[in-house]
Coordinates of N, CA and C in Angstrom, one line a residue:
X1 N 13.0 -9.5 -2.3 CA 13.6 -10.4 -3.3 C 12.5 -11.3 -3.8
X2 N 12.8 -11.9 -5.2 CA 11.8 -12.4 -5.9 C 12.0 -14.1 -5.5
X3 N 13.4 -14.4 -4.9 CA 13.6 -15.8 -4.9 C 14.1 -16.4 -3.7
X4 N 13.9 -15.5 -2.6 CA 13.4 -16.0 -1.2 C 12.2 -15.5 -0.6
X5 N 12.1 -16.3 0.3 CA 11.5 -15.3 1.5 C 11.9 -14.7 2.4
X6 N 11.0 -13.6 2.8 CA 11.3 -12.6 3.7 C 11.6 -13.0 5.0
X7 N 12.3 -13.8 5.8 CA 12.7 -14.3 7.2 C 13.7 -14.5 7.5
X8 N 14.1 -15.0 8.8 CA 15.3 -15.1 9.4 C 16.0 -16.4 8.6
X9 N 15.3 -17.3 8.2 CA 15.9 -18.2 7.9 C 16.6 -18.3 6.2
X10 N 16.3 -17.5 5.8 CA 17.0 -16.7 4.4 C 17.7 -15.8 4.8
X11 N 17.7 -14.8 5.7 CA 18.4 -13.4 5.9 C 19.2 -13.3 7.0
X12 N 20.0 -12.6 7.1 CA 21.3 -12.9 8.4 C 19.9 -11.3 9.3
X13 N 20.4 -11.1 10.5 CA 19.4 -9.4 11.3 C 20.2 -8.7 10.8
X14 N 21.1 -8.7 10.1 CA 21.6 -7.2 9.8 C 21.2 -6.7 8.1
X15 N 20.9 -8.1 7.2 CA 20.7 -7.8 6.5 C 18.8 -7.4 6.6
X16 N 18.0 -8.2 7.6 CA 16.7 -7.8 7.6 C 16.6 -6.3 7.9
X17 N 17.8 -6.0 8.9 CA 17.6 -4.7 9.4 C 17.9 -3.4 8.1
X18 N 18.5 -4.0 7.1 CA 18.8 -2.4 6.0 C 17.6 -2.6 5.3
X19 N 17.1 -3.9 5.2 CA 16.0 -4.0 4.3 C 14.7 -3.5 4.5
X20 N 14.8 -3.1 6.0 CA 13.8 -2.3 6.4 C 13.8 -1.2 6.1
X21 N 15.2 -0.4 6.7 CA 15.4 1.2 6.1 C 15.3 1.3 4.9
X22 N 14.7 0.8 4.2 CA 14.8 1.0 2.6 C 13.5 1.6 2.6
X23 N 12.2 1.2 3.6 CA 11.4 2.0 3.8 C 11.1 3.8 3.9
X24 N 12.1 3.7 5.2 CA 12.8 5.4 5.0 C 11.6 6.2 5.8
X25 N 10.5 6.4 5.5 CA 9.5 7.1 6.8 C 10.2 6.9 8.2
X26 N 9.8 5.6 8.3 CA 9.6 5.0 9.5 C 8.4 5.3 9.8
X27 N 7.2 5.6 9.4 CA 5.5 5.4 9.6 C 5.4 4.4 8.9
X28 N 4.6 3.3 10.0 CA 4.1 2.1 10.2 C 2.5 1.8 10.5
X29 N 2.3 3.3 11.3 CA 0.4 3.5 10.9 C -0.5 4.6 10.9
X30 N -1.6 5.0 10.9 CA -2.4 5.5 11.0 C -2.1 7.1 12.3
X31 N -2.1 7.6 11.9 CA -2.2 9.0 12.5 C -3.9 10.0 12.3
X32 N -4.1 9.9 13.4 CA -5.3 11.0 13.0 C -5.1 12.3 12.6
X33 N -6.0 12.3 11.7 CA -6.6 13.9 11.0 C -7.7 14.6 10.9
X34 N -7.7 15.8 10.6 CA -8.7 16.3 10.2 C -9.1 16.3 8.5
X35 N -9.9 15.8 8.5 CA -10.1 15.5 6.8 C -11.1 16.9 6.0
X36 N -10.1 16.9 4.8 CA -10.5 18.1 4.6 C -11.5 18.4 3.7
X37 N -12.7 19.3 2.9 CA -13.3 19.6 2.3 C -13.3 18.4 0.4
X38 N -14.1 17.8 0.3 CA -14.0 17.4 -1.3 C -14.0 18.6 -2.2
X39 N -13.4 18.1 -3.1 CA -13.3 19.3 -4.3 C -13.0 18.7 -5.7
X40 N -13.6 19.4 -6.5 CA -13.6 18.8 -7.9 C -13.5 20.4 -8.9
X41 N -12.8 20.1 -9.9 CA -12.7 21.4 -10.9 C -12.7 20.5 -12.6
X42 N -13.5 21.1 -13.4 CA -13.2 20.7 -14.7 C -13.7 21.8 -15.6
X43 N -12.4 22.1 -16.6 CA -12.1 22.5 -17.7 C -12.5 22.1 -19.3
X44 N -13.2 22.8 -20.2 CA -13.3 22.3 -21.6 C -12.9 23.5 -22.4
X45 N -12.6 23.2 -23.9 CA -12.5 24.5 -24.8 C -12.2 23.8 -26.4
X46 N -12.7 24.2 -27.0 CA -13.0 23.5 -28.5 C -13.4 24.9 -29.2
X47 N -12.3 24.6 -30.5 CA -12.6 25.7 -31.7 C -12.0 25.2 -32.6
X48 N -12.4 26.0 -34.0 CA -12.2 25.6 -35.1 C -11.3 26.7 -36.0
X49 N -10.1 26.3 -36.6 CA -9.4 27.3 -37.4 C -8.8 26.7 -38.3
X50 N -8.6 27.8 -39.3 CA -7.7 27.1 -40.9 C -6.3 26.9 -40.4
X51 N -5.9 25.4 -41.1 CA -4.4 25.7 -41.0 C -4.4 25.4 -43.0
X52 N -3.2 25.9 -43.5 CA -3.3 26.1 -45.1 C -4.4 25.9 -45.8
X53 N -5.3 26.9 -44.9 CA -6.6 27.4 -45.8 C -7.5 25.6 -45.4
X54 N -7.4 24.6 -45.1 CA -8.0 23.7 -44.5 C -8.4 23.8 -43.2
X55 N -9.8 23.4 -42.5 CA -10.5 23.6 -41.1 C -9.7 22.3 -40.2
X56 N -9.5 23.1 -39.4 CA -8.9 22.5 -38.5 C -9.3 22.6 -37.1
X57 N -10.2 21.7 -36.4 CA -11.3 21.9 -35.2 C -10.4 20.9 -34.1
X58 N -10.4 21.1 -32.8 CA -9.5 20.9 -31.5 C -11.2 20.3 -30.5
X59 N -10.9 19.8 -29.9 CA -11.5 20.0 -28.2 C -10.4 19.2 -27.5
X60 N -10.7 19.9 -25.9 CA -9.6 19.8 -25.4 C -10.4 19.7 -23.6
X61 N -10.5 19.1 -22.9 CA -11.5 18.5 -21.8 C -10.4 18.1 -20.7
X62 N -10.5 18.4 -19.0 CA -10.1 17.8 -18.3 C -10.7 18.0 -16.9
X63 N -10.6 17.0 -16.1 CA -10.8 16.8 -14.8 C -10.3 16.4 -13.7
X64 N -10.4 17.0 -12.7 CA -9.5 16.9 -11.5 C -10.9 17.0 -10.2
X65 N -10.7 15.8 -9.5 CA -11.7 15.7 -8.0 C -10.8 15.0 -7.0
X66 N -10.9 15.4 -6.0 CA -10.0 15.3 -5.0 C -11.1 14.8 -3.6
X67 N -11.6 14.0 -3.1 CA -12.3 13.0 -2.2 C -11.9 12.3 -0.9
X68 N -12.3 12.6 0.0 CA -11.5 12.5 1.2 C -13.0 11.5 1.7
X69 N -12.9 10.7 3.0 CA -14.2 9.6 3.3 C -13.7 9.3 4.7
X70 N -14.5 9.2 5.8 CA -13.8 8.8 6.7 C -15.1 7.9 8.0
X71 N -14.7 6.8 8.5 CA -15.3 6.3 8.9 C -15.3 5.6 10.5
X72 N -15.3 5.8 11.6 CA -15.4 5.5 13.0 C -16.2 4.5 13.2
X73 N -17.3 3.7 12.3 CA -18.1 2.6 12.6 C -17.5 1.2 12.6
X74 N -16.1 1.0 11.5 CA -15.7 0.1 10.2 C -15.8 -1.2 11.5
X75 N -16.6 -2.1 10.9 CA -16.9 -3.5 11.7 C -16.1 -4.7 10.8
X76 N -15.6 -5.9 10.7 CA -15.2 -6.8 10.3 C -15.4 -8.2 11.1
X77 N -16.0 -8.9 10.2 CA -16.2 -10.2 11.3 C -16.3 -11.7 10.6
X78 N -15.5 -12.2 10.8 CA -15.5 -13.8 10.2 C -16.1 -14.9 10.7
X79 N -17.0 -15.7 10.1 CA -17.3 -16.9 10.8 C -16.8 -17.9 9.7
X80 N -17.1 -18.8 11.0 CA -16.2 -19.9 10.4 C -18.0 -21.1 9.2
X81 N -17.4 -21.7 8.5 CA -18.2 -22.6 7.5 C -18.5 -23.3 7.9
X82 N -17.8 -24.2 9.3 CA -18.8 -25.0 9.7 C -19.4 -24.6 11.1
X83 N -20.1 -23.3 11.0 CA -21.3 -22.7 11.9 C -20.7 -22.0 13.1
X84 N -21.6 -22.1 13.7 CA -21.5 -21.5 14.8 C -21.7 -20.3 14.9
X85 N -22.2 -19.7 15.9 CA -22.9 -18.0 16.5 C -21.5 -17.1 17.0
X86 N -20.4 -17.5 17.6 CA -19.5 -16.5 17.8 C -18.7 -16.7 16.6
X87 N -18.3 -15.0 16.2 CA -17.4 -14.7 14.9 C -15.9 -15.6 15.2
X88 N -15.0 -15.9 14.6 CA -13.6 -15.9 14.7 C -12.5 -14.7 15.1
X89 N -13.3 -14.1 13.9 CA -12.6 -12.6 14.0 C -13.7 -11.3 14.6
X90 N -13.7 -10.8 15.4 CA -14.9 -9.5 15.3 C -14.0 -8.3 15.6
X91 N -14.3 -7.4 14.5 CA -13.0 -6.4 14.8 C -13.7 -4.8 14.9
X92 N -13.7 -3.9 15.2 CA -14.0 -2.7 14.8 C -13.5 -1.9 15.0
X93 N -13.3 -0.4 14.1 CA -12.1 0.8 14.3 C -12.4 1.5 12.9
X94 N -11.3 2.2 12.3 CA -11.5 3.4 12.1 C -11.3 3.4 10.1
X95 N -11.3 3.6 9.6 CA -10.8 3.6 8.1 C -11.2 5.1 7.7
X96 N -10.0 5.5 6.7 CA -10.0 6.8 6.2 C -9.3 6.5 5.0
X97 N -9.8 7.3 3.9 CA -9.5 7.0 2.5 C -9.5 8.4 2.2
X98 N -8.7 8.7 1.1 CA -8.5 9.6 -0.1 C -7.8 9.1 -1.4
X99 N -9.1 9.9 -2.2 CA -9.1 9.4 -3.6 C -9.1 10.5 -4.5
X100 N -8.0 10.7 -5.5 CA -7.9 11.4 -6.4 C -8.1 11.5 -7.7
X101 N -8.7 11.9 -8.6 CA -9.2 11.0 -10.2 C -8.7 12.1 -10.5
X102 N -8.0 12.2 -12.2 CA -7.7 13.2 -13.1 C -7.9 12.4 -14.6
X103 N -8.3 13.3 -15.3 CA -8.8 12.6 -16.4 C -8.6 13.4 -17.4
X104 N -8.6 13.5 -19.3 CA -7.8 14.4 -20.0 C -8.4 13.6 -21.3
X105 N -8.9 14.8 -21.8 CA -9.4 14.1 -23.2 C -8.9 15.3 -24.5
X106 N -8.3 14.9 -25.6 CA -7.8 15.6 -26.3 C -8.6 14.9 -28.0
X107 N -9.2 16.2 -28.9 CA -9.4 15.3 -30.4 C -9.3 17.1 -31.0
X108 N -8.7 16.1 -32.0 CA -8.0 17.0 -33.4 C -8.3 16.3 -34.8
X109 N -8.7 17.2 -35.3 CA -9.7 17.0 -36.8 C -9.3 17.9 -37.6
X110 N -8.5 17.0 -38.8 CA -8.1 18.1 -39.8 C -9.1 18.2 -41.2
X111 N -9.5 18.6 -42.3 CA -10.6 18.3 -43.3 C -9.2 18.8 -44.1
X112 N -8.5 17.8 -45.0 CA -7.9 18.0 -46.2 C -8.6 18.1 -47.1
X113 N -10.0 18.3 -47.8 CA -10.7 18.0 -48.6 C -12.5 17.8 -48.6
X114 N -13.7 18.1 -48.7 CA -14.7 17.4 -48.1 C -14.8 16.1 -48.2
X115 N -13.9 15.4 -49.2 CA -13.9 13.8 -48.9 C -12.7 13.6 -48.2
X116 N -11.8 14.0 -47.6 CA -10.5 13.3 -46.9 C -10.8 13.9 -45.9
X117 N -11.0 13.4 -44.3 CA -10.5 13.9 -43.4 C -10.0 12.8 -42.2
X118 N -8.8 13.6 -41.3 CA -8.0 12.5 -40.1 C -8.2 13.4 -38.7
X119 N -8.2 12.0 -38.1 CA -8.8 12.7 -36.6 C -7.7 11.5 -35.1
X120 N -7.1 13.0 -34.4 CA -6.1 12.0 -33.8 C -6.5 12.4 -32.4
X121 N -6.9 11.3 -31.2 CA -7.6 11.4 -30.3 C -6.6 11.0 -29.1
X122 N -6.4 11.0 -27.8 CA -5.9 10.9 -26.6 C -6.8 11.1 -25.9
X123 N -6.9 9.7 -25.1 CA -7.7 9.7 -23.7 C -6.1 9.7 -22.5
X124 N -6.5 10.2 -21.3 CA -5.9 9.9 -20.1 C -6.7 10.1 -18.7
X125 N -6.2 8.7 -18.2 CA -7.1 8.6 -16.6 C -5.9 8.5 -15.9
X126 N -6.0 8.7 -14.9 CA -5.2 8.2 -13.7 C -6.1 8.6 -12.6
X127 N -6.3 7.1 -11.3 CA -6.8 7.2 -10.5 C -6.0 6.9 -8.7
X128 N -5.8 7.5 -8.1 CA -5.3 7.5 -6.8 C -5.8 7.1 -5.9
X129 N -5.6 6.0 -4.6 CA -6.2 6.3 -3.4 C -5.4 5.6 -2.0
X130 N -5.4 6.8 -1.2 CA -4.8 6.0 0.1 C -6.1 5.8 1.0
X131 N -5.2 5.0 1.8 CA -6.1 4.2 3.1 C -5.0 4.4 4.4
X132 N -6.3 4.3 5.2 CA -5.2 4.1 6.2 C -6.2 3.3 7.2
X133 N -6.0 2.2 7.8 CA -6.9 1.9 8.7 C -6.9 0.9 9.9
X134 N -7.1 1.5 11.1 CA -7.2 0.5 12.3 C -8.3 -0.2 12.7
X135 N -7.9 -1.6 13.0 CA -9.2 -2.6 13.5 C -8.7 -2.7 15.2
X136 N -9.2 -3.3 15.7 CA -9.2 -3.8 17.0 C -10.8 -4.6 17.7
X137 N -10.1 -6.0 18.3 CA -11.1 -6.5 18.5 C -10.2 -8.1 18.7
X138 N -11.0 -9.2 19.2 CA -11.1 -10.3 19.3 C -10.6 -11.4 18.3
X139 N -9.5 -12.5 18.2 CA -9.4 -13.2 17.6 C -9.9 -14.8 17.9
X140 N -10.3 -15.3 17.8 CA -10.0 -16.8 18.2 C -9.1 -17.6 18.0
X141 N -8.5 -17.5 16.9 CA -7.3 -18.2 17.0 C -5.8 -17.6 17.9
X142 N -5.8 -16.7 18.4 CA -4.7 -16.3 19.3 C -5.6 -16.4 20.8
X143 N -7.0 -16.3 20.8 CA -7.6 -16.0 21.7 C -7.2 -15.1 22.6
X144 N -7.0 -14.0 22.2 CA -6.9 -12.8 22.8 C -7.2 -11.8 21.8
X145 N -7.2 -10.1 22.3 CA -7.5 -9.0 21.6 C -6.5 -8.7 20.6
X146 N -6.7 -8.3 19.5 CA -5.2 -8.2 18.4 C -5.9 -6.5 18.0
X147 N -4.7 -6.2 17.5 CA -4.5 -4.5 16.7 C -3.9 -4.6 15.7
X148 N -5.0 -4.3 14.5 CA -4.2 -4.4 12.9 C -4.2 -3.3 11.9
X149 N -3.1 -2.4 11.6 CA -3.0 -1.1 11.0 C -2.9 -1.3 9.4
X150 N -3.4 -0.6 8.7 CA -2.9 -0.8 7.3 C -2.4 0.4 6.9
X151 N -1.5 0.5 6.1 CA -1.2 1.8 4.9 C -0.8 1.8 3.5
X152 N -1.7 1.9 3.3 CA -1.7 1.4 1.3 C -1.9 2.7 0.4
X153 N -0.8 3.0 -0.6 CA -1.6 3.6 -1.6 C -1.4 3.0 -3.2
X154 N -2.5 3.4 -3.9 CA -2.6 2.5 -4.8 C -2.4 3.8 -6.3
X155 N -2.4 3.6 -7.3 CA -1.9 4.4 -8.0 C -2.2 4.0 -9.4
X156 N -3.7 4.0 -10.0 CA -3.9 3.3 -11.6 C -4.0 4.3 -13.0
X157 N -3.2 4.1 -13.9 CA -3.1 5.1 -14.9 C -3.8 4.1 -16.4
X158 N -4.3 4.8 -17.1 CA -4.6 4.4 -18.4 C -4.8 5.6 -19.4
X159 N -4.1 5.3 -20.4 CA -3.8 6.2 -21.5 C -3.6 5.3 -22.5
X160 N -4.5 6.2 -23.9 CA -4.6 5.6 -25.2 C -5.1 7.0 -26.0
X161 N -4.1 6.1 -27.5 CA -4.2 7.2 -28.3 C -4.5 6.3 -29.7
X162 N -5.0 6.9 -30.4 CA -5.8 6.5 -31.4 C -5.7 7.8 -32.9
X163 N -5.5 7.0 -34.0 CA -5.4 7.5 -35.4 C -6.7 6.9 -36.4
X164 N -7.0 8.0 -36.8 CA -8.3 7.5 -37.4 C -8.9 8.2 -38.9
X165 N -8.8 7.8 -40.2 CA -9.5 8.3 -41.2 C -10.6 8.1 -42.0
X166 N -11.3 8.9 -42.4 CA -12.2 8.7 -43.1 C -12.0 9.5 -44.9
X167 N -12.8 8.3 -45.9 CA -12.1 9.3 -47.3 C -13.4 8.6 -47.9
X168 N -13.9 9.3 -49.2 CA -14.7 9.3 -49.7 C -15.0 9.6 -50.9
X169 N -13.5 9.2 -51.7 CA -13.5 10.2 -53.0 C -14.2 9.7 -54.4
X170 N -14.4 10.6 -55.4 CA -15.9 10.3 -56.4 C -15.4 9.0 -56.6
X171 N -14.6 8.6 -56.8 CA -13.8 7.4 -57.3 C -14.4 6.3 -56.9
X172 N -15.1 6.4 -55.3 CA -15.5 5.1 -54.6 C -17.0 5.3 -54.8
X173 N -17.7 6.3 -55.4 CA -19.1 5.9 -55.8 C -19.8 6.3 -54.0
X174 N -20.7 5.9 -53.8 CA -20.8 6.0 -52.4 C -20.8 4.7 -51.2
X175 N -19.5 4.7 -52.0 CA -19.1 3.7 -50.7 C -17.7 4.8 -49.8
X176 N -17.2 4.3 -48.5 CA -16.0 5.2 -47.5 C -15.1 4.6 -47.2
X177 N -13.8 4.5 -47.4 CA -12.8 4.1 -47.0 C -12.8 4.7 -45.0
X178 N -12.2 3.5 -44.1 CA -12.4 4.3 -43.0 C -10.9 3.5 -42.8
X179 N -10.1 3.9 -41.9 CA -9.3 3.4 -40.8 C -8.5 3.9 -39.7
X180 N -8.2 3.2 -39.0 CA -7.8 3.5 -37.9 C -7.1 2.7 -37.0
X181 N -6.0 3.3 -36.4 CA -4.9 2.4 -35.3 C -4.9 3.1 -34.1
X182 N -4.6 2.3 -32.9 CA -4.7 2.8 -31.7 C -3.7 2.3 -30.7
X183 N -2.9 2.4 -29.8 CA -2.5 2.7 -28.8 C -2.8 2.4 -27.5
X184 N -2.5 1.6 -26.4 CA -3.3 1.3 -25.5 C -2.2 1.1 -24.2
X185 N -2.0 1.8 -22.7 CA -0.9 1.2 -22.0 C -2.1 1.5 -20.4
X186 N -1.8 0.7 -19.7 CA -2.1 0.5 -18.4 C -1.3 0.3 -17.4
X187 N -1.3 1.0 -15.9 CA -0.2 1.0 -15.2 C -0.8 0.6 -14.0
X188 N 0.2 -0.1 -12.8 CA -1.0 -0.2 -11.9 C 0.8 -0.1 -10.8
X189 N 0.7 0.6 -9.4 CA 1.5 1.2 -9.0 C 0.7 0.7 -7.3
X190 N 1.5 0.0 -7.0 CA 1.3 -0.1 -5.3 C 2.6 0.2 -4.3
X191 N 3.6 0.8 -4.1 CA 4.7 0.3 -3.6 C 4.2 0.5 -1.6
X192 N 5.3 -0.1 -0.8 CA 5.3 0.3 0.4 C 3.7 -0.1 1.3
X193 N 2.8 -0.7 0.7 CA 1.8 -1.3 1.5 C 2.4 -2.1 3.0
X194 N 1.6 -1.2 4.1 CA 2.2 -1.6 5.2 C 1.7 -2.1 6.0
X195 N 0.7 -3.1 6.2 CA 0.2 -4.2 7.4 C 0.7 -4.1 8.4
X196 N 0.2 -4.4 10.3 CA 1.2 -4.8 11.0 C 0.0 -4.9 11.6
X197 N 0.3 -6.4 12.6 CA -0.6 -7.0 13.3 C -0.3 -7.2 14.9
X198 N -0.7 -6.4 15.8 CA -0.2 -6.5 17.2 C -1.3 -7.6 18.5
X199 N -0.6 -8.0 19.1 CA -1.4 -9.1 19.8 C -1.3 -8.4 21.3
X200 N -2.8 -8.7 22.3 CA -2.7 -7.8 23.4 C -2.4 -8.9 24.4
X201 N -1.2 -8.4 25.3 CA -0.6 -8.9 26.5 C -0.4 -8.3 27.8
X202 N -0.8 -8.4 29.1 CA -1.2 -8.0 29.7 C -1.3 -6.1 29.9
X203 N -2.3 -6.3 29.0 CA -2.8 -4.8 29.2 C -2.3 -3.9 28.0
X204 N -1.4 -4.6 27.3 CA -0.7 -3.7 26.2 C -0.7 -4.5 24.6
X205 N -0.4 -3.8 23.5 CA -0.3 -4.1 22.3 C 1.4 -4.3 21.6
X206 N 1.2 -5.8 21.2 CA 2.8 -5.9 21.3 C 3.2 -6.5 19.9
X207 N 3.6 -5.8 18.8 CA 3.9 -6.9 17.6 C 3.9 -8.2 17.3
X208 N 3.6 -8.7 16.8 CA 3.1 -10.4 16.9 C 3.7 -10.7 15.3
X209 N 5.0 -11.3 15.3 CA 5.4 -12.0 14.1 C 4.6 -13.1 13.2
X210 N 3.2 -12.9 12.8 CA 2.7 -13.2 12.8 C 2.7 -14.0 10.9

């Protein structure tokens, strides 16, 4: 909800509890895998043909890479500004990412004339990437060991399209009429990003309402 907060003290447990299942997995963290091979493929093709006896030239470009990263060292450590040699936070554990890019380039050029011609362009990106990642290590402010899992994916698109002329006719001597209008949208897509921060109690890792 946009005009409370998420707690007990706005929500009755039965209503926190459906507002959970809206989740629906029920994965909450990090599973190991085996991470697979990077891979990337890209296509191009451009030619020229008459449409009503006028030339009419195409290219047509796209790209797809697919990126997997994975890391067993990942350290995190905060100190605090007014000094001191031990961190606040010192954490270390595991991060794994995959990242997807696809990308799409489209232009079309008609020549009505050797002084008239219009050229109509589309670009498309979209870029993907999940994470997944566990810390573990020392807090000072709980002063004990804490476990923090993330699961995020993130999802950014941009697409534009563009209209564009150029004319030149004896009429204008040698000067060029040019113009052009364009199109422009950006998307940015996060849903279901899942944090959870556990605090250690004798001997075990226990959710911490934190």
């Amino acid at each position: 909800p946009l005009d409370r907060r998420l707690d007990r003290t706005s929500f009755t447990t039965t209503q926190l509890q459906s507002i959970g299942r809206v989740f629906g997995d029920g994965i909450w963290g990090p599973v190991a895998q085996e991470v697979p091979l990077n891979s990337s493929f890209g296509v191009s093709i451009g030619d020229e043909f008459e449409l009503a006896g006028k030339p009419l030239g195409f290219l047509a470009a796209a790209t797809l890479s697919n990126d997997y990263a994975a890391s067993n060292e990942v350290t995190e450590r905060v100190f605090s500004a007014a000094g001191g040699v031990a961190p606040e936070v010192d954490y270390v554990g595991q991060l794994g990412t995959h990242s997807v890019s696809l990308g799409g380039l489209t232009t079309l050029t008609y020549q009505f004339s050797p002084e008239h011609q219009v050229t109509a362009e589309g670009v498309y990106n979209r870029l993907t990437s999940e994470e997944a990642r566990r810390l573990e290590g020392f807090n000072i402010d709980s002063n004990t060991d804490q476990l923090n899992t993330r699961l995020r994916y993130l999802a950014q698109t941009v697409m534009t399209g563009q209209l564009r002329g150029e004319h030149s006719p004896d009429a204008f001597g040698d000067a060029r009429l040019e113009w052009r209008g364009g199109l422009s949208r950006a998307r940015r897509y996060e849903p279901n990003t899942r944090e959870v921060l556990y605090r250690a109690f004798d001997g075990n890792y226990y959710w911490d309402n934190f």
